Amino acid sequence: MDRFPRAAGRRPKRGRLSRSAEFERVYRQGRSVGNRFLVLYSFPRSSAGEPADGTRLGVSVSRKVGGAVDRNKVKRLLREAFGMLADRLPADQDVVVVARPEVRELAERDGLEGVRGALAELVEKSVAGGEPEAP
């Protein structure tokens, strides 16, 4: 029996990008869309010859966003918001979400709904095949 059961909304470890090489591949070979709060990079794993076993997420929050407490709060909100939106993306995508400093104010003001709205905007742009933007 598992002593520490996983929280209901938490993504399994295999659904996350963890290695630096995985992040680099998405940054270099993927497409990006952005808004005032976030930048979303996406890369189809099928083009790298890997199996499609669900969308994998990587989150990058720099110290410009704030201290450790603020960064962890933003990461937690981004993961939860992505869990609500992941079914809108193809199953073979690797996605990296980069938080811009303005996201801290959004998270404090509007919480999960604000972060989800900003992320949903980028997911829709990404799925629609919008023009890549420079971060």
PDB file of C-alpha atoms in Angstrom:
ATOM      1  CA  MET A   1       0.000   0.000   0.000  1.00  0.00           C
ATOM      2  CA  ASP A   2       1.234   3.479  -0.892  1.00  0.00           C
ATOM      3  CA  ARG A   3       1.970   5.517   2.239  1.00  0.00           C
ATOM      4  CA  PHE A   4       1.704   8.803   0.376  1.00  0.00           C
ATOM      5  CA  PRO A   5      -1.087   8.658  -2.205  1.00  0.00           C
ATOM      6  CA  ARG A   6      -0.835  11.021  -5.146  1.00  0.00           C
ATOM      7  CA  ALA A   7      -3.067  14.114  -5.115  1.00  0.00           C
ATOM      8  CA  ALA A   8      -6.064  13.857  -7.437  1.00  0.00           C
ATOM      9  CA  GLY A   9      -5.018  16.548  -9.952  1.00  0.00           C
ATOM     10  CA  ARG A  10      -1.335  15.709 -10.034  1.00  0.00           C
ATOM     11  CA  ARG A  11       0.252  14.470 -13.262  1.00  0.00           C
ATOM     12  CA  PRO A  12       2.313  11.275 -13.078  1.00  0.00           C
ATOM     13  CA  LYS A  13       6.090  11.638 -13.356  1.00  0.00           C
ATOM     14  CA  ARG A  14       6.131  10.058 -16.801  1.00  0.00           C
ATOM     15  CA  GLY A  15       3.898  12.921 -17.966  1.00  0.00           C
ATOM     16  CA  ARG A  16       6.618  15.457 -17.229  1.00  0.00           C
ATOM     17  CA  LEU A  17       9.801  16.558 -18.934  1.00  0.00           C
ATOM     18  CA  SER A  18      12.648  16.290 -16.484  1.00  0.00           C
ATOM     19  CA  ARG A  19      15.954  16.120 -18.316  1.00  0.00           C
ATOM     20  CA  SER A  20      17.739  19.157 -19.669  1.00  0.00           C
ATOM     21  CA  ALA A  21      18.110  17.492 -23.093  1.00  0.00           C
ATOM     22  CA  GLU A  22      14.326  17.118 -23.371  1.00  0.00           C
ATOM     23  CA  PHE A  23      13.823  20.817 -22.643  1.00  0.00           C
ATOM     24  CA  GLU A  24      16.551  21.775 -25.135  1.00  0.00           C
ATOM     25  CA  ARG A  25      14.977  19.698 -27.907  1.00  0.00           C
ATOM     26  CA  VAL A  26      11.607  21.394 -27.394  1.00  0.00           C
ATOM     27  CA  TYR A  27      13.216  24.861 -27.323  1.00  0.00           C
ATOM     28  CA  ARG A  28      15.359  24.300 -30.417  1.00  0.00           C
ATOM     29  CA  GLN A  29      13.091  22.224 -32.647  1.00  0.00           C
ATOM     30  CA  GLY A  30       9.633  23.137 -31.416  1.00  0.00           C
ATOM     31  CA  ARG A  31       7.239  25.952 -32.216  1.00  0.00           C
ATOM     32  CA  SER A  32       6.463  28.748 -29.795  1.00  0.00           C
ATOM     33  CA  VAL A  33       3.503  30.987 -29.081  1.00  0.00           C
ATOM     34  CA  GLY A  34       3.389  33.595 -26.385  1.00  0.00           C
ATOM     35  CA  ASN A  35       1.374  36.242 -24.615  1.00  0.00           C
ATOM     36  CA  ARG A  36       2.082  38.762 -21.867  1.00  0.00           C
ATOM     37  CA  PHE A  37       2.231  36.089 -19.151  1.00  0.00           C
ATOM     38  CA  LEU A  38       3.543  32.862 -20.701  1.00  0.00           C
ATOM     39  CA  VAL A  39       5.400  31.325 -23.633  1.00  0.00           C
ATOM     40  CA  LEU A  40       4.385  27.838 -24.775  1.00  0.00           C
ATOM     41  CA  TYR A  41       6.844  25.712 -26.769  1.00  0.00           C
ATOM     42  CA  SER A  42       5.552  22.514 -28.356  1.00  0.00           C
ATOM     43  CA  PHE A  43       7.304  19.732 -30.214  1.00  0.00           C
ATOM     44  CA  PRO A  44       5.770  16.532 -31.668  1.00  0.00           C
ATOM     45  CA  ARG A  45       7.645  13.485 -30.344  1.00  0.00           C
ATOM     46  CA  SER A  46       6.582  11.437 -33.369  1.00  0.00           C
ATOM     47  CA  SER A  47       9.005  13.476 -35.492  1.00  0.00           C
ATOM     48  CA  ALA A  48      11.791  12.335 -33.146  1.00  0.00           C
ATOM     49  CA  GLY A  49      10.741   8.687 -33.465  1.00  0.00           C
ATOM     50  CA  GLU A  50       9.344   8.368 -29.927  1.00  0.00           C
ATOM     51  CA  PRO A  51       6.003   6.737 -29.067  1.00  0.00           C
ATOM     52  CA  ALA A  52       2.910   8.869 -28.402  1.00  0.00           C
ATOM     53  CA  ASP A  53       2.067   8.035 -24.794  1.00  0.00           C
ATOM     54  CA  GLY A  54       0.394  11.282 -23.820  1.00  0.00           C
ATOM     55  CA  THR A  55       1.351  14.921 -23.656  1.00  0.00           C
ATOM     56  CA  ARG A  56       4.383  15.645 -21.467  1.00  0.00           C
ATOM     57  CA  LEU A  57       4.814  18.969 -19.679  1.00  0.00           C
ATOM     58  CA  GLY A  58       7.884  20.897 -18.628  1.00  0.00           C
ATOM     59  CA  VAL A  59       7.644  24.120 -16.616  1.00  0.00           C
ATOM     60  CA  SER A  60      10.285  26.837 -16.434  1.00  0.00           C
ATOM     61  CA  VAL A  61       9.916  29.653 -13.903  1.00  0.00           C
ATOM     62  CA  SER A  62      12.905  31.962 -13.470  1.00  0.00           C
ATOM     63  CA  ARG A  63      13.905  33.948 -10.415  1.00  0.00           C
ATOM     64  CA  LYS A  64      12.592  37.071 -12.155  1.00  0.00           C
ATOM     65  CA  VAL A  65       9.105  35.821 -11.232  1.00  0.00           C
ATOM     66  CA  GLY A  66       9.931  36.061  -7.524  1.00  0.00           C
ATOM     67  CA  GLY A  67      11.235  34.108  -4.574  1.00  0.00           C
ATOM     68  CA  ALA A  68      10.946  30.362  -4.103  1.00  0.00           C
ATOM     69  CA  VAL A  69       7.440  30.567  -2.622  1.00  0.00           C
ATOM     70  CA  ASP A  70       6.142  32.602  -5.578  1.00  0.00           C
ATOM     71  CA  ARG A  71       7.881  30.389  -8.154  1.00  0.00           C
ATOM     72  CA  ASN A  72       6.512  27.203  -6.619  1.00  0.00           C
ATOM     73  CA  LYS A  73       3.008  28.655  -6.483  1.00  0.00           C
ATOM     74  CA  VAL A  74       3.207  29.598 -10.172  1.00  0.00           C
ATOM     75  CA  LYS A  75       4.531  26.122 -11.081  1.00  0.00           C
ATOM     76  CA  ARG A  76       1.754  24.447  -9.116  1.00  0.00           C
ATOM     77  CA  LEU A  77      -0.906  26.597 -10.805  1.00  0.00           C
ATOM     78  CA  LEU A  78       0.597  25.985 -14.259  1.00  0.00           C
ATOM     79  CA  ARG A  79       0.614  22.204 -13.761  1.00  0.00           C
ATOM     80  CA  GLU A  80      -2.973  22.214 -12.519  1.00  0.00           C
ATOM     81  CA  ALA A  81      -4.149  24.463 -15.369  1.00  0.00           C
ATOM     82  CA  PHE A  82      -2.315  22.300 -17.911  1.00  0.00           C
ATOM     83  CA  GLY A  83      -4.032  19.203 -16.517  1.00  0.00           C
ATOM     84  CA  MET A  84      -7.365  20.803 -17.408  1.00  0.00           C
ATOM     85  CA  LEU A  85      -6.222  21.664 -20.943  1.00  0.00           C
ATOM     86  CA  ALA A  86      -3.978  18.741 -21.932  1.00  0.00           C
ATOM     87  CA  ASP A  87      -6.742  16.908 -23.787  1.00  0.00           C
ATOM     88  CA  ARG A  88      -6.866  19.772 -26.316  1.00  0.00           C
ATOM     89  CA  LEU A  89      -3.311  18.963 -27.488  1.00  0.00           C
ATOM     90  CA  PRO A  90      -2.234  15.965 -29.585  1.00  0.00           C
ATOM     91  CA  ALA A  91      -1.072  12.998 -27.486  1.00  0.00           C
ATOM     92  CA  ASP A  92       2.448  13.007 -28.930  1.00  0.00           C
ATOM     93  CA  GLN A  93       3.404  16.536 -27.854  1.00  0.00           C
ATOM     94  CA  ASP A  94       6.184  17.626 -25.543  1.00  0.00           C
ATOM     95  CA  VAL A  95       5.268  21.030 -24.140  1.00  0.00           C
ATOM     96  CA  VAL A  96       7.367  23.521 -22.174  1.00  0.00           C
ATOM     97  CA  VAL A  97       5.639  26.473 -20.519  1.00  0.00           C
ATOM     98  CA  VAL A  98       7.903  29.400 -19.643  1.00  0.00           C
ATOM     99  CA  ALA A  99       6.525  31.878 -17.122  1.00  0.00           C
ATOM    100  CA  ARG A 100       7.163  35.561 -17.688  1.00  0.00           C
ATOM    101  CA  PRO A 101       7.513  37.845 -14.633  1.00  0.00           C
ATOM    102  CA  GLU A 102       3.980  39.276 -15.099  1.00  0.00           C
ATOM    103  CA  VAL A 103       2.440  35.859 -14.340  1.00  0.00           C
ATOM    104  CA  ARG A 104       3.093  36.354 -10.623  1.00  0.00           C
ATOM    105  CA  GLU A 105       0.695  39.311 -10.504  1.00  0.00           C
ATOM    106  CA  LEU A 106      -1.864  37.331 -12.517  1.00  0.00           C
ATOM    107  CA  ALA A 107      -1.598  34.381 -10.112  1.00  0.00           C
ATOM    108  CA  GLU A 108      -2.022  36.645  -7.083  1.00  0.00           C
ATOM    109  CA  ARG A 109      -4.942  38.557  -8.606  1.00  0.00           C
ATOM    110  CA  ASP A 110      -6.930  35.817 -10.408  1.00  0.00           C
ATOM    111  CA  GLY A 111      -5.452  32.552  -9.115  1.00  0.00           C
ATOM    112  CA  LEU A 112      -5.993  29.334 -11.040  1.00  0.00           C
ATOM    113  CA  GLU A 113      -8.658  30.795 -13.336  1.00  0.00           C
ATOM    114  CA  GLY A 114      -6.359  33.587 -14.509  1.00  0.00           C
ATOM    115  CA  VAL A 115      -3.454  31.241 -15.178  1.00  0.00           C
ATOM    116  CA  ARG A 116      -5.770  28.749 -16.894  1.00  0.00           C
ATOM    117  CA  GLY A 117      -7.139  31.511 -19.140  1.00  0.00           C
ATOM    118  CA  ALA A 118      -3.667  32.668 -20.185  1.00  0.00           C
ATOM    119  CA  LEU A 119      -2.567  29.091 -20.845  1.00  0.00           C
ATOM    120  CA  ALA A 120      -5.791  28.228 -22.715  1.00  0.00           C
ATOM    121  CA  GLU A 121      -5.142  31.146 -25.070  1.00  0.00           C
ATOM    122  CA  LEU A 122      -1.720  29.709 -25.929  1.00  0.00           C
ATOM    123  CA  VAL A 123      -2.990  26.147 -26.293  1.00  0.00           C
ATOM    124  CA  GLU A 124      -5.616  27.353 -28.772  1.00  0.00           C
ATOM    125  CA  LYS A 125      -2.981  29.311 -30.740  1.00  0.00           C
ATOM    126  CA  SER A 126      -0.707  26.273 -30.766  1.00  0.00           C
ATOM    127  CA  VAL A 127      -3.416  23.893 -31.956  1.00  0.00           C
ATOM    128  CA  ALA A 128      -4.558  26.368 -34.607  1.00  0.00           C
ATOM    129  CA  GLY A 129      -0.999  26.463 -35.966  1.00  0.00           C
ATOM    130  CA  GLY A 130      -0.439  30.144 -35.289  1.00  0.00           C
ATOM    131  CA  GLU A 131       2.719  31.828 -36.426  1.00  0.00           C
ATOM    132  CA  PRO A 132       5.659  31.218 -34.086  1.00  0.00           C
ATOM    133  CA  GLU A 133       6.577  34.168 -31.888  1.00  0.00           C
ATOM    134  CA  ALA A 134       9.924  35.071 -30.478  1.00  0.00           C
ATOM    135  CA  PRO A 135       9.900  34.827 -26.680  1.00  0.00           C
TER     136      PRO A 135
END
